mmCIF file of C-alpha atoms in Angstrom:
data_model
loop_
_atom_site.group_PDB
_atom_site.id
_atom_site.type_symbol
_atom_site.label_atom_id
_atom_site.label_comp_id
_atom_site.label_asym_id
_atom_site.label_seq_id
_atom_site.Cartn_x
_atom_site.Cartn_y
_atom_site.Cartn_z
ATOM 1 C CA MET A 1 5.987 -22.191 -12.036
ATOM 2 C CA GLY A 2 5.326 -23.031 -8.404
ATOM 3 C CA VAL A 3 2.065 -21.880 -6.817
ATOM 4 C CA TYR A 4 1.645 -21.809 -3.027
ATOM 5 C CA TYR A 5 -1.260 -20.753 -0.805
ATOM 6 C CA SER A 6 -1.331 -20.164 2.916
ATOM 7 C CA ASP A 7 -4.208 -21.373 5.021
ATOM 8 C CA MET A 8 -7.215 -19.062 5.272
ATOM 9 C CA PHE A 9 -7.241 -16.985 8.467
ATOM 10 C CA ASP A 10 -9.871 -14.773 10.063
ATOM 11 C CA ASN A 11 -9.183 -11.235 11.201
ATOM 12 C CA PRO A 12 -11.939 -10.373 13.690
ATOM 13 C CA VAL A 13 -12.828 -6.847 14.770
ATOM 14 C CA THR A 14 -11.883 -5.994 18.374
ATOM 15 C CA ASP A 15 -12.810 -2.622 19.887
ATOM 16 C CA GLY A 16 -13.798 -1.345 16.451
ATOM 17 C CA GLU A 17 -10.457 -2.247 14.831
ATOM 18 C CA PRO A 18 -9.206 -5.384 13.061
ATOM 19 C CA LEU A 19 -7.283 -7.555 15.557
ATOM 20 C CA ILE A 20 -4.410 -8.029 13.093
ATOM 21 C CA LYS A 21 -3.281 -4.666 11.735
ATOM 22 C CA ALA A 22 -0.470 -5.698 9.393
ATOM 23 C CA ALA A 23 1.712 -8.517 8.136
ATOM 24 C CA GLU A 24 5.484 -8.340 7.775
ATOM 25 C CA LEU A 25 6.695 -10.741 5.108
ATOM 26 C CA GLN A 26 10.180 -12.003 4.258
ATOM 27 C CA LEU A 27 11.163 -14.268 1.355
ATOM 28 C CA THR A 28 14.559 -15.937 0.978
ATOM 29 C CA ASN A 29 15.671 -17.675 -2.216
ATOM 30 C CA LEU A 30 17.028 -21.146 -1.392
ATOM 31 C CA TYR A 31 18.252 -21.944 -4.901
ATOM 32 C CA ASP A 32 21.429 -21.211 -6.858
ATOM 33 C CA HIS A 33 19.582 -19.309 -9.571
ATOM 34 C CA GLY A 34 17.396 -16.210 -9.593
ATOM 35 C CA ALA A 35 13.626 -16.204 -9.624
ATOM 36 C CA ASN A 36 10.668 -13.957 -10.129
ATOM 37 C CA VAL A 37 8.196 -14.012 -7.260
ATOM 38 C CA LEU A 38 4.664 -12.640 -7.101
ATOM 39 C CA ILE A 39 3.146 -12.251 -3.629
ATOM 40 C CA ARG A 40 -0.557 -11.568 -3.157
ATOM 41 C CA LEU A 41 -2.506 -10.722 -0.039
ATOM 42 C CA ILE A 42 -6.149 -11.760 -0.431
ATOM 43 C CA CYS A 43 -8.601 -10.104 1.980
ATOM 44 C CA ASP A 44 -12.277 -11.032 1.943
ATOM 45 C CA GLY A 45 -11.965 -12.667 -1.492
ATOM 46 C CA SER A 46 -10.225 -9.751 -3.260
ATOM 47 C CA VAL A 47 -6.597 -8.932 -3.979
ATOM 48 C CA ALA A 48 -5.665 -6.341 -1.342
ATOM 49 C CA ALA A 49 -1.949 -6.144 -2.193
ATOM 50 C CA GLU A 50 0.290 -7.518 -4.904
ATOM 51 C CA HIS A 51 4.088 -7.347 -5.045
ATOM 52 C CA LEU A 52 6.404 -8.592 -7.796
ATOM 53 C CA TYR A 53 10.123 -9.135 -7.093
ATOM 54 C CA LYS A 54 13.210 -10.559 -8.739
ATOM 55 C CA LEU A 55 15.128 -12.652 -6.227
ATOM 56 C CA ASN A 56 18.826 -13.159 -6.864
ATOM 57 C CA PRO A 57 20.465 -16.578 -6.276
ATOM 58 C CA LYS A 58 21.003 -17.598 -2.648
ATOM 59 C CA GLY A 59 23.954 -15.937 -0.963
ATOM 60 C CA HIS A 60 23.855 -12.857 -3.237
ATOM 61 C CA SER A 61 22.526 -9.422 -2.400
ATOM 62 C CA GLN A 62 18.777 -9.195 -2.951
ATOM 63 C CA SER A 63 18.299 -12.934 -2.471
ATOM 64 C CA VAL A 64 16.098 -11.860 0.461
ATOM 65 C CA VAL A 65 13.068 -9.595 0.090
ATOM 66 C CA ARG A 66 11.302 -8.009 3.053
ATOM 67 C CA ILE A 67 7.914 -6.319 2.897
ATOM 68 C CA PRO A 68 7.692 -4.436 6.196
ATOM 69 C CA GLU A 69 3.959 -3.749 6.280
ATOM 70 C CA LEU A 70 1.037 -5.266 4.408
ATOM 71 C CA ARG A 71 -2.112 -3.738 5.929
ATOM 72 C CA LEU A 72 -4.917 -6.186 6.637
ATOM 73 C CA ALA A 73 -8.676 -5.594 6.552
ATOM 74 C CA SER A 74 -11.090 -7.392 8.849
ATOM 75 C CA GLY A 75 -12.500 -10.721 7.699
ATOM 76 C CA PRO A 76 -10.905 -13.747 6.021
ATOM 77 C CA PHE A 77 -7.447 -13.445 4.465
ATOM 78 C CA CYS A 78 -4.683 -15.557 2.976
ATOM 79 C CA PHE A 79 -1.420 -15.211 1.063
ATOM 80 C CA GLN A 80 -0.585 -16.504 -2.407
ATOM 81 C CA LEU A 81 2.937 -17.008 -3.695
ATOM 82 C CA PHE A 82 3.869 -17.639 -7.332
ATOM 83 C CA THR A 83 7.493 -18.406 -8.256
ATOM 84 C CA THR A 84 9.350 -19.160 -11.466
ATOM 85 C CA ILE A 85 11.314 -21.820 -9.553
ATOM 86 C CA THR A 86 9.790 -25.268 -9.380
ATOM 87 C CA GLY A 87 10.498 -27.707 -6.593
ATOM 88 C CA HIS A 88 9.151 -28.261 -3.122
ATOM 89 C CA HIS A 89 9.218 -24.891 -1.322
ATOM 90 C CA PRO A 90 11.950 -23.154 -3.341
ATOM 91 C CA VAL A 91 11.757 -20.051 -1.167
ATOM 92 C CA GLU A 92 11.708 -19.718 2.590
ATOM 93 C CA VAL A 93 8.698 -17.706 3.752
ATOM 94 C CA LEU A 94 8.326 -15.915 7.080
ATOM 95 C CA VAL A 95 5.201 -13.870 7.889
ATOM 96 C CA HIS A 96 4.666 -12.022 11.174
ATOM 97 C CA LEU A 97 1.039 -11.067 11.848
ATOM 98 C CA LYS A 98 1.020 -7.949 14.050
ATOM 99 C CA ASP A 99 -1.573 -6.112 16.135
ATOM 100 C CA GLN A 100 -2.182 -2.364 16.570
ATOM 101 C CA GLN A 101 0.903 -2.046 18.828
ATOM 102 C CA ARG A 102 3.053 -3.934 16.259
ATOM 103 C CA THR A 103 3.335 -6.926 18.595
ATOM 104 C CA THR A 104 3.648 -10.240 16.745
ATOM 105 C CA LEU A 105 0.484 -12.299 17.351
ATOM 106 C CA LYS A 106 1.341 -15.214 15.066
ATOM 107 C CA THR A 107 4.212 -16.257 12.826
ATOM 108 C CA LEU A 108 3.690 -18.237 9.643
ATOM 109 C CA ARG A 109 6.586 -20.176 8.170
ATOM 110 C CA THR A 110 7.132 -21.974 4.885
ATOM 111 C CA ASP A 111 5.281 -25.072 6.108
ATOM 112 C CA ALA A 112 2.076 -22.983 6.422
ATOM 113 C CA PHE A 113 2.048 -22.669 2.608
ATOM 114 C CA LYS A 114 0.640 -25.531 0.575
ATOM 115 C CA GLU A 115 1.830 -26.262 -2.942
ATOM 116 C CA VAL A 116 -1.392 -26.281 -4.940
ATOM 117 C CA ASP A 117 -0.178 -26.456 -8.504
ATOM 118 C CA VAL A 118 2.972 -26.565 -10.553
ATOM 119 C CA ILE A 119 2.873 -25.183 -14.064
ATOM 120 C CA THR A 120 5.738 -26.345 -16.255
#
């Protein structure tokens, strides 16, 4: 199993609202076999959202998963990704961090996720 963590980010409060309102996340399977993927959003040290998906092999339908809106709380946050595929970055990750007007403030890509452990 591959385990990946994003960097820790801060979501400050601006005008009484969190600066970053939501995250839009997309995962693409880069391998020729299917995989189970667990995605977690951690806000202020607690699991705020958790999604489990079965990704089909690359090139097939459902080899891409899109989560259109993960709501963020104020304070520190990060993403965790667990996959049943081992190897260096077996899925392509794209995360758009959006403000109240749904404007993209920052985009995280696969290289923003660090491989922290591999369980075989």
